[in-house]
Coordinates of C-alpha atoms in Angstrom, one line a residue:
M218 CA 115.2 153.5 115.5
S219 CA 115.8 157.3 116.7
L220 CA 115.7 158.6 113.3
F221 CA 112.4 157.1 112.6
L222 CA 110.7 158.1 116.1
K223 CA 111.7 162.1 114.9
P224 CA 109.3 162.5 112.9
F225 CA 106.6 161.4 115.7
L226 CA 108.2 163.5 118.4
F227 CA 108.4 166.5 116.5
L228 CA 104.4 166.0 115.5
Y229 CA 103.9 164.9 119.6
D230 CA 105.7 168.6 120.7
S231 CA 104.0 170.6 117.9
T232 CA 100.4 168.7 119.1
L233 CA 100.9 169.3 122.7
S234 CA 101.9 173.4 121.8
L235 CA 98.9 174.2 120.0
L236 CA 96.7 172.2 122.6
L237 CA 98.3 175.0 125.1
L238 CA 98.2 177.8 123.0
L239 CA 94.0 177.0 122.7
F240 CA 93.3 176.3 127.1
N241 CA 95.7 178.8 127.9
G242 CA 96.1 181.6 125.4
W243 CA 98.9 183.7 124.9
S244 CA 100.4 184.6 127.6
L245 CA 104.2 184.9 127.6
E246 CA 104.3 183.0 131.3
D247 CA 102.2 180.8 130.6
S248 CA 103.8 179.7 127.5
A249 CA 107.0 179.7 129.3
A250 CA 105.6 177.5 131.7
A251 CA 104.0 175.1 129.0
H252 CA 107.4 174.8 127.8
E253 CA 109.2 173.8 130.4
R254 CA 106.6 171.2 130.8
L255 CA 107.0 170.0 126.9
E256 CA 110.6 170.1 127.9
A257 CA 110.3 167.5 131.2
D258 CA 107.7 165.7 128.9
N259 CA 110.3 164.7 125.9
N260 CA 113.2 164.4 128.2
A261 CA 111.2 161.6 130.2
A262 CA 109.9 160.5 126.8
E263 CA 113.6 159.9 125.5
S264 CA 114.3 158.3 128.5
E265 CA 111.4 155.8 128.4
W266 CA 112.9 155.3 124.8
M267 CA 115.8 154.3 125.6
Q268 CA 114.2 151.9 128.3
I269 CA 112.3 150.3 125.4
Q270 CA 115.8 150.1 123.5
Y271 CA 117.9 148.0 126.3
L272 CA 114.7 145.9 126.7
W273 CA 114.8 145.5 123.0
R274 CA 118.2 144.4 123.1
K275 CA 118.6 142.4 125.7
T276 CA 115.8 140.6 124.6
R277 CA 117.2 139.7 121.2
S278 CA 120.3 138.9 122.1
L279 CA 119.2 137.1 125.4
V280 CA 116.1 135.1 123.9
L281 CA 115.3 136.0 119.9
L282 CA 119.0 135.1 119.0
P283 CA 119.5 131.9 120.7
V284 CA 116.1 130.6 119.6
F285 CA 116.7 131.5 115.9
K286 CA 119.9 130.4 116.3
G287 CA 118.4 126.9 117.8
L288 CA 115.6 126.8 114.9
V289 CA 118.8 127.0 112.1
I290 CA 120.6 124.1 114.1
M291 CA 117.5 121.9 113.7
C292 CA 116.8 122.9 110.1
L293 CA 120.7 121.8 109.3
V294 CA 120.5 118.7 110.9
L295 CA 116.9 118.3 109.0
S296 CA 119.0 118.9 105.5
I297 CA 121.1 116.4 106.1
I298 CA 119.0 113.5 106.9
V299 CA 116.5 114.3 103.7
F300 CA 120.1 114.6 101.5
F301 CA 121.3 111.8 103.0
E302 CA 118.0 109.8 102.4
S303 CA 117.8 110.8 99.1
F304 CA 121.8 109.9 98.3
Y305 CA 120.7 106.3 99.5
M306 CA 117.9 105.6 97.8
N307 CA 119.3 107.0 94.0
I308 CA 121.8 104.9 95.3
V309 CA 119.9 101.9 95.7
I310 CA 117.9 102.4 92.1
L311 CA 122.0 102.7 90.1
F312 CA 123.0 99.7 91.8
G313 CA 119.7 97.9 91.1
K314 CA 119.9 99.2 87.7
L315 CA 123.8 98.0 86.7
L316 CA 122.7 94.1 89.0
R317 CA 119.7 94.5 86.3
R318 CA 117.9 93.3 89.8
K319 CA 114.3 93.2 87.3
P320 CA 111.7 91.8 88.9
E321 CA 110.7 88.3 87.1
K322 CA 114.4 87.7 87.9
L323 CA 114.0 88.1 91.9
Y324 CA 110.4 86.5 92.3
K325 CA 109.7 83.1 90.1
W326 CA 107.1 84.5 86.8
E327 CA 105.4 82.5 84.4
A328 CA 102.7 83.5 81.8
M329 CA 99.5 81.9 82.6
Q330 CA 98.1 79.4 79.8
E331 CA 95.0 77.5 79.4
D332 CA 95.4 73.7 80.4
V333 CA 94.4 71.1 77.5
E334 CA 91.6 69.6 79.5
A335 CA 90.5 72.2 81.9
G336 CA 90.7 74.9 79.5
S337 CA 90.5 78.4 81.7
E338 CA 90.0 76.9 84.7
N339 CA 93.8 76.8 85.8
Y340 CA 93.7 80.9 86.0
P341 CA 92.9 82.1 89.5
K342 CA 89.6 84.1 90.1
V343 CA 90.1 87.5 90.1
L344 CA 87.8 90.8 91.6
V345 CA 88.7 94.0 89.7
Q346 CA 87.2 97.0 92.0
I347 CA 86.1 100.6 90.7
P348 CA 85.7 102.8 94.1
M349 CA 84.0 106.3 92.6
Y350 CA 82.1 109.2 94.5
N351 CA 80.6 111.7 92.3
E352 CA 82.5 110.5 89.0
K353 CA 80.3 112.0 86.3
E354 CA 83.1 112.8 83.9
V355 CA 85.4 109.5 83.9
F356 CA 83.2 106.9 84.9
Q357 CA 82.8 105.6 81.7
I358 CA 86.6 106.0 80.6
S359 CA 87.5 103.5 83.8
I360 CA 84.5 101.0 83.3
A361 CA 85.9 100.5 79.9
A362 CA 89.1 99.7 80.6
V363 CA 88.4 97.3 83.0
C364 CA 86.3 95.7 80.6
S365 CA 88.6 95.4 78.2
L366 CA 91.3 93.5 80.3
L367 CA 92.1 90.1 78.4
W368 CA 91.6 87.6 81.4
P369 CA 89.3 84.6 81.1
S370 CA 85.2 85.9 81.4
S371 CA 84.2 83.2 83.7
R372 CA 87.6 84.1 86.1
L373 CA 86.8 87.9 86.4
V374 CA 84.2 89.4 88.5
I375 CA 84.2 93.4 88.1
Q376 CA 82.8 95.5 90.9
V377 CA 81.5 99.0 90.6
V378 CA 81.5 100.1 94.0
D379 CA 79.6 103.6 93.7
D380 CA 79.2 105.9 96.7
S381 CA 77.6 108.6 94.3
T382 CA 74.7 110.4 96.0
D383 CA 73.9 112.6 92.9
P384 CA 71.3 110.5 90.7
V385 CA 72.6 111.6 87.8
V386 CA 75.8 110.2 87.9
R387 CA 74.1 106.9 89.4
E388 CA 71.9 106.4 86.5
G389 CA 75.0 107.1 84.0
V390 CA 76.8 104.6 85.8
D391 CA 73.6 101.5 85.7
I392 CA 73.4 102.4 81.8
E393 CA 76.9 101.5 81.6
I394 CA 76.9 98.5 83.7
A395 CA 74.2 97.2 81.8
K396 CA 76.2 98.0 78.5
W397 CA 79.1 95.9 78.8
Q398 CA 76.2 93.0 81.3
S399 CA 74.9 93.0 77.4
Q400 CA 77.7 92.4 76.0
G401 CA 79.0 89.0 78.0
I402 CA 80.8 91.1 81.1
N403 CA 80.4 90.2 84.3
I404 CA 80.3 93.4 86.1
R405 CA 77.9 94.5 88.8
C406 CA 77.2 97.2 90.9
E407 CA 77.4 97.4 94.8
R408 CA 76.0 100.5 96.6
R409 CA 75.1 101.1 100.3
D410 CA 73.0 103.4 101.9
N411 CA 76.0 105.5 103.9
R412 CA 79.5 106.9 103.6
N413 CA 80.7 105.6 106.6
G414 CA 84.3 105.0 106.4
Y415 CA 84.6 106.7 103.0
K416 CA 86.6 104.9 100.2
A417 CA 87.5 102.1 102.9
G418 CA 84.5 101.5 104.1
A419 CA 83.2 101.0 101.0
M420 CA 85.5 98.9 99.8
K421 CA 85.2 96.8 102.6
E422 CA 81.8 96.0 102.7
A423 CA 82.0 95.3 98.9
L424 CA 84.7 92.3 99.8
T425 CA 81.8 90.5 102.4
H426 CA 79.6 89.2 99.4
N427 CA 79.3 86.0 98.7
Y428 CA 80.9 86.0 95.2
V429 CA 83.5 87.8 97.0
K430 CA 84.5 84.3 98.7
Q431 CA 85.1 82.5 95.0
C432 CA 88.5 85.3 94.3
D433 CA 91.8 84.8 95.2
F434 CA 93.1 88.4 94.4
V435 CA 91.9 91.6 93.8
A436 CA 92.8 94.6 91.8
V437 CA 91.8 98.0 92.9
F438 CA 91.6 101.1 89.9
D439 CA 90.2 104.4 90.7
A440 CA 87.7 105.7 88.8
D441 CA 90.1 107.8 86.6
F442 CA 92.7 104.6 86.3
Q443 CA 92.9 103.8 82.8
P444 CA 94.9 100.2 82.7
D445 CA 96.1 98.1 79.6
P446 CA 94.9 95.0 78.7
D447 CA 97.7 92.9 79.6
Y448 CA 97.5 94.4 82.7
L449 CA 96.5 91.2 84.7
A450 CA 98.5 88.9 82.6
R451 CA 101.7 90.4 83.8
T452 CA 100.9 91.3 87.2
I453 CA 98.7 87.9 88.4
P454 CA 101.7 85.3 87.9
F455 CA 103.7 87.2 90.7
L456 CA 101.1 85.8 93.1
V457 CA 100.2 82.5 91.7
H458 CA 104.1 81.5 91.7
N459 CA 105.0 83.6 94.9
P460 CA 103.2 82.3 98.0
D461 CA 104.4 84.7 100.3
V462 CA 103.4 88.1 97.9
A463 CA 101.0 90.1 99.1
L464 CA 100.4 92.9 96.6
V465 CA 102.0 93.9 93.0
Q466 CA 101.8 97.5 92.1
A467 CA 102.5 99.7 88.4
R468 CA 103.8 102.6 87.7
W469 CA 101.2 105.7 87.5
I470 CA 100.9 107.7 84.0
F471 CA 99.4 110.7 83.2
V472 CA 96.9 111.5 80.5
N473 CA 97.1 115.4 80.9
A474 CA 100.8 116.0 82.0
N475 CA 101.2 118.6 79.6
K476 CA 97.5 120.3 80.2
C477 CA 99.1 123.2 82.3
L478 CA 102.3 124.0 84.6
M479 CA 100.8 122.8 87.5
T480 CA 100.5 119.6 86.5
R481 CA 104.5 119.4 84.7
M482 CA 105.1 120.0 88.3
Q483 CA 103.0 117.1 89.5
E484 CA 104.4 114.9 86.8
M485 CA 107.8 115.4 88.7
S486 CA 107.0 115.0 91.6
L487 CA 105.3 111.9 91.4
N488 CA 107.6 109.9 88.5
Y489 CA 110.4 110.7 91.4
H490 CA 107.7 109.0 94.3
F491 CA 107.4 106.1 91.5
K492 CA 110.8 105.6 90.6
V493 CA 112.7 106.4 93.4
E494 CA 110.8 106.6 96.7
Q495 CA 108.8 103.3 95.4
E496 CA 111.9 101.2 93.2
S497 CA 114.0 101.6 96.1
G498 CA 112.0 99.9 98.8
F499 CA 111.0 97.2 96.8
T500 CA 114.5 96.6 95.9
R501 CA 116.0 97.0 99.4
H502 CA 113.4 95.8 101.9
A503 CA 110.2 94.2 99.5
F504 CA 108.2 96.9 100.8
F505 CA 106.7 100.1 100.0
G506 CA 103.4 101.9 100.2
F507 CA 100.5 100.8 98.3
N508 CA 98.9 104.1 96.0
G509 CA 95.4 103.6 96.6
T510 CA 95.0 102.3 92.8
A511 CA 96.7 100.5 90.6
G512 CA 97.5 97.3 92.4
V513 CA 96.7 93.9 92.7
W514 CA 96.1 92.0 96.3
R515 CA 95.9 88.8 97.8
I516 CA 92.9 88.5 99.7
S517 CA 94.4 86.1 102.3
A518 CA 97.0 88.6 102.8
M519 CA 94.6 91.3 103.7
D520 CA 92.3 89.0 105.7
A521 CA 95.2 88.2 108.1
A522 CA 95.9 91.9 108.5
E523 CA 92.2 92.5 109.6
G524 CA 91.8 94.1 105.9
W525 CA 90.4 97.9 105.1
K526 CA 90.3 100.5 107.9
S527 CA 88.9 103.6 107.8
R528 CA 90.5 105.3 111.2
T529 CA 92.8 107.5 108.8
T530 CA 92.2 109.4 105.4
V531 CA 95.0 106.9 103.8
E532 CA 93.5 104.0 104.3
D533 CA 95.8 102.3 101.5
M534 CA 98.8 103.3 103.2
D535 CA 97.4 101.7 106.7
L536 CA 96.4 98.1 104.6
A537 CA 100.5 98.2 103.3
V538 CA 101.6 98.8 106.5
R539 CA 99.7 96.3 108.5
V540 CA 100.2 93.7 105.7
G541 CA 104.0 94.1 105.8
L542 CA 103.9 94.0 109.5
H543 CA 102.7 90.4 108.7
G544 CA 105.7 89.3 106.6
W545 CA 104.0 89.4 103.2
K546 CA 106.5 90.7 100.2
F547 CA 105.6 93.4 97.8
V548 CA 106.3 93.5 93.9
Y549 CA 106.5 97.1 92.5
L550 CA 106.4 96.7 88.6
N551 CA 108.4 100.0 87.3
D552 CA 107.8 98.6 83.7
L553 CA 104.2 98.4 83.8
T554 CA 102.8 101.5 84.0
V555 CA 98.7 102.3 84.3
R556 CA 97.1 105.8 82.7
N557 CA 95.6 108.5 85.4
E558 CA 94.4 112.2 85.3
L559 CA 96.5 114.7 87.7
P560 CA 94.4 117.3 88.9
S561 CA 94.1 119.8 87.1
K562 CA 92.7 123.3 89.7
F563 CA 94.4 124.1 92.2
K564 CA 91.8 123.9 94.5
A565 CA 91.7 120.5 94.4
Y566 CA 95.4 119.7 93.8
R567 CA 95.7 121.7 97.2
F568 CA 92.9 119.1 99.1
Q569 CA 94.8 116.1 97.4
Q570 CA 98.2 117.1 99.0
H571 CA 96.4 118.0 102.4
R572 CA 95.0 114.4 103.1
W573 CA 97.9 112.8 101.5
S574 CA 100.6 114.9 103.9
C575 CA 97.8 115.1 107.1
G576 CA 96.6 110.6 106.3
P577 CA 100.6 109.9 106.9
A578 CA 101.5 111.8 109.8
N579 CA 98.1 110.8 111.8
L580 CA 98.8 107.0 110.4
F581 CA 102.9 107.5 112.5
R582 CA 101.1 108.6 115.0
K583 CA 98.7 105.6 115.6
M584 CA 101.0 102.9 114.6
T585 CA 104.5 104.0 116.0
M586 CA 104.1 101.7 119.0
E587 CA 102.5 98.8 117.2
I588 CA 105.6 99.1 114.9
I589 CA 108.2 98.6 117.8
Y590 CA 106.4 95.8 119.7
N591 CA 105.6 94.0 116.1
K592 CA 107.9 90.3 116.0
R593 CA 107.5 89.4 112.5
V594 CA 109.9 91.2 111.1
S595 CA 113.5 91.9 111.9
I596 CA 114.5 95.5 113.9
W597 CA 116.0 96.7 110.2
K598 CA 112.9 96.8 108.6
K599 CA 110.7 98.0 111.7
F600 CA 113.7 101.0 111.6
Y601 CA 113.1 101.6 107.7
V602 CA 109.3 102.1 108.4
I603 CA 109.8 104.2 110.9
Y604 CA 112.7 106.8 110.4
S605 CA 112.6 105.8 106.6
F606 CA 109.2 105.7 105.4
F607 CA 107.9 107.4 107.7
F608 CA 109.9 110.6 109.6
V609 CA 112.0 111.5 106.9
R610 CA 109.6 110.9 103.7
K611 CA 106.2 112.2 105.4
V612 CA 106.8 114.3 107.9
A613 CA 110.9 116.0 108.2
V614 CA 110.4 116.8 104.0
H615 CA 107.5 119.1 104.6
F616 CA 109.1 120.6 107.8
L617 CA 112.0 121.3 106.0
T618 CA 110.8 122.5 102.9
F619 CA 108.7 125.4 104.2
F620 CA 110.0 126.2 107.6
F621 CA 113.4 126.7 106.5
Y622 CA 113.3 127.8 103.2
C623 CA 110.0 129.7 103.3
I624 CA 110.4 130.9 106.7
I625 CA 114.2 130.7 108.7
V626 CA 115.6 131.7 105.2
P627 CA 113.6 134.9 104.9
T628 CA 113.9 136.0 108.7
S629 CA 117.5 135.3 108.4
V630 CA 118.1 138.7 107.3
F631 CA 117.1 140.6 110.3
F632 CA 119.4 138.4 112.2
P633 CA 123.1 139.3 110.0
E634 CA 124.7 137.6 113.1
I635 CA 123.7 134.0 112.4
H636 CA 125.3 132.7 109.2
I637 CA 123.5 130.1 107.6
P638 CA 126.3 128.2 105.6
L639 CA 125.9 128.2 101.6
W640 CA 125.9 124.3 101.7
S641 CA 122.1 124.0 103.6
T642 CA 120.9 126.6 101.2
I643 CA 122.6 125.9 97.7
Y644 CA 124.0 122.6 97.6
V645 CA 122.3 120.3 99.3
P646 CA 118.9 121.7 97.3
S647 CA 120.5 121.3 94.5
M648 CA 121.6 118.1 94.6
I649 CA 118.0 116.7 95.9
S650 CA 116.7 118.8 93.4
I651 CA 118.8 117.2 90.3
F652 CA 117.9 114.0 92.3
H653 CA 113.9 114.8 91.7
T654 CA 114.3 115.9 88.3
M655 CA 116.5 112.7 86.8
A656 CA 113.0 110.7 87.5
T657 CA 111.6 113.5 84.6
P658 CA 114.2 114.5 82.0
R659 CA 112.0 116.2 80.0
S660 CA 111.2 118.8 82.4
F661 CA 115.3 119.2 83.7
Y662 CA 114.4 123.2 81.9
L663 CA 111.8 123.2 84.6
V664 CA 113.8 123.1 87.8
I665 CA 113.5 126.5 89.3
I666 CA 109.8 126.6 88.8
W667 CA 109.2 123.2 90.3
I668 CA 111.6 124.5 94.1
L669 CA 109.3 127.6 93.7
F670 CA 106.6 125.3 93.6
E671 CA 107.2 122.8 95.8
N672 CA 108.3 125.4 98.2
V673 CA 104.7 127.0 98.2
M674 CA 102.7 124.0 98.6
A675 CA 104.9 122.5 101.1
M676 CA 103.1 125.2 103.5
H677 CA 99.9 123.1 103.2
R678 CA 101.6 119.6 103.3
T679 CA 103.7 121.4 106.7
K680 CA 99.6 122.2 107.8
G681 CA 98.6 119.0 106.6
T682 CA 101.5 117.0 108.8
W683 CA 100.8 118.9 111.8
I684 CA 97.0 118.4 112.0
G685 CA 98.2 114.7 111.3
L686 CA 100.4 114.6 114.5
L687 CA 97.9 116.5 116.7
E688 CA 95.0 114.8 115.4
G689 CA 93.8 118.4 114.9
G690 CA 90.2 119.1 113.7
R691 CA 90.3 118.7 109.9
V692 CA 92.5 115.0 110.4
N693 CA 89.7 112.9 109.0
E694 CA 88.6 115.9 106.5
W695 CA 88.2 113.8 102.9
V696 CA 87.4 115.8 99.7
V697 CA 87.6 113.9 96.8
T698 CA 89.7 114.9 94.3
E699 CA 87.4 116.2 91.0
K700 CA 88.8 115.0 87.6
L701 CA 87.9 116.7 84.3
G702 CA 88.3 113.4 82.1
D703 CA 87.5 113.9 78.4
A704 CA 86.5 117.7 79.2
L705 CA 90.6 118.2 79.2
K706 CA 90.4 116.9 75.4
N707 CA 87.2 118.3 74.1
K708 CA 87.9 122.0 75.5
L709 CA 84.9 121.5 77.5
L710 CA 86.0 123.4 80.7
S711 CA 83.9 126.2 80.5
K712 CA 80.8 123.7 81.0
V713 CA 82.8 121.7 83.8
V714 CA 84.6 124.4 86.1
Q715 CA 82.2 127.6 86.4
K716 CA 84.4 130.7 86.5
K717 CA 85.4 132.2 89.7
S718 CA 85.1 136.1 90.7
Y719 CA 88.7 137.6 91.5
Y720 CA 88.2 137.4 94.8
E721 CA 87.2 133.6 95.1
R722 CA 90.3 133.1 93.0
V723 CA 92.4 134.7 96.0
N724 CA 94.3 132.5 98.5
S725 CA 95.0 134.2 101.7
K726 CA 97.6 132.2 103.3
E727 CA 100.2 132.1 100.1
V728 CA 99.5 136.4 99.9
M729 CA 100.6 136.6 103.6
V730 CA 103.5 134.0 102.9
G731 CA 104.6 136.0 99.6
I732 CA 104.2 139.8 101.6
Y733 CA 106.5 138.4 104.6
I734 CA 109.1 137.1 102.5
L735 CA 108.6 140.1 99.4
G736 CA 109.3 141.9 103.2
C737 CA 112.3 140.4 103.9
A738 CA 113.8 140.8 100.2
L739 CA 113.3 144.0 100.4
Y740 CA 115.0 144.3 103.6
G741 CA 117.7 142.1 102.5
V742 CA 118.2 144.5 99.5
I743 CA 118.4 148.0 101.8
N744 CA 120.7 146.4 104.2
G745 CA 123.1 145.2 101.6
H746 CA 122.4 141.2 101.5
T747 CA 124.0 140.0 97.8
W748 CA 122.1 137.1 96.5
L749 CA 119.7 136.4 99.2
H750 CA 117.3 139.2 98.0
F751 CA 117.3 137.1 94.6
Y752 CA 115.8 133.9 95.7
L753 CA 113.4 135.4 98.1
F754 CA 111.8 137.8 95.3
L755 CA 111.6 134.6 93.0
Q756 CA 109.7 132.9 96.1
A757 CA 107.7 135.7 96.9
T758 CA 106.7 135.9 93.1
A759 CA 105.7 132.1 93.5
F760 CA 103.5 132.7 96.3
F761 CA 101.8 135.9 94.8
V762 CA 101.1 133.7 91.7
S763 CA 99.6 130.7 93.6
G764 CA 97.9 133.2 95.9
F765 CA 96.0 135.2 93.2
G766 CA 94.9 132.3 91.8
Y767 CA 97.0 132.1 88.1
I768 CA 98.0 128.4 88.5
G769 CA 96.4 125.5 86.9
T770 CA 93.2 125.6 84.8

């Protein structure tokens, strides 16, 4: 630091000398006095600088080092927790496959058949809901898919729950519904004059109509979801033959996974969620979080848990937890898939991830005590919901991913006294990454890019998690994820998405974090950190690519 200050001290001395010459003239006596005063000022400045250095060393050793060491220890503990959680779930999946614990073996399942005398009257009456809001590009796809479901027409009611405010979209929905009604499909549209409670409020109000009271089950499909015709035939028997089952959930697959690198990264993350997190929860506890769509509910189970609530932005998870606390069981069908669309625009994906991280954290805050005092389920299941389902997967993993790998590890170049063990920076994240990529074998070669991208998105997830836990200003923000539908296939993106200017594409948060990590990398190179700066340069590049908008469609 003293070498760094010498140029500034030289400029300081020269400036003072010049000012003294200007104001005191060229007298030799005045110059000598000025020189003495200058010497005294320099000595005083050096003394002050030595005091500043002393205070900095004391502050660093007594405050910064202990605080940083404590943060490192906390992150190491979280690394162990997240690793063992991931390891446990994969072991459950492995044993489930070895023992062939398929849903059809765990629960009674028989295909529905028409009665010789009663005909199709022995089929339960099913309501299918399609909630939508200004889904201009995809509403025709979802309505057509649902209207093609193989189920007796007299036992099926299709309900388009339309909260759209765009008159063009409303008119288009009405035309589409009229087309299918002319073909004998029992489909109707339900609208309201407000958007209170968003999706949850709309579906709750739609369930109050008299014709719904005749239905036993309700299937939910978001506006971009396309179920296969045999969807109800494969799911409803679980509910009919197992009176303790409240929910049957199918797995998502993605029609635009190959559209761009960002959608490939999303596919890897979501495949892990469905194939590992969801299936392990079903296999071990008969409980998992409802995904908001592609699932069939027993209406009586929903009513017992007070139905839809709009207190958070994850009304689907809220309902699942409340129904689970009433002792109902859930069935997850990994072999039954429903097509849908991934957000291909980075801004849309950021909003989605904010909602998916903020909502669960806020629900965790609201329901922890309710779960603890619940007397209908076992202590083990309560521990699973609080610790594994909420704390580890919805809070700890986001905090660890961003804070440790994007803040603590880069900052460690300034604290060489503190050693971060290799197992936490190489072995544990490598194992967790392998666990994730096993769910999407075709994308294994993208694992490095996936890690860097997940670290970038962890910044938004961590922010959303803190907002949810603290109930910050954006805790109830609901931005509908934009879908592009057939525009993706027909290459009409230029008509759907207006080209942004350069400055509109810049994401300042990503750029600032990228600058900080780059600075740490350069400091590491200068000071001889032999391996860390390679990772830091790559991570900084990922933040810059995202920050300057070169990601997504």
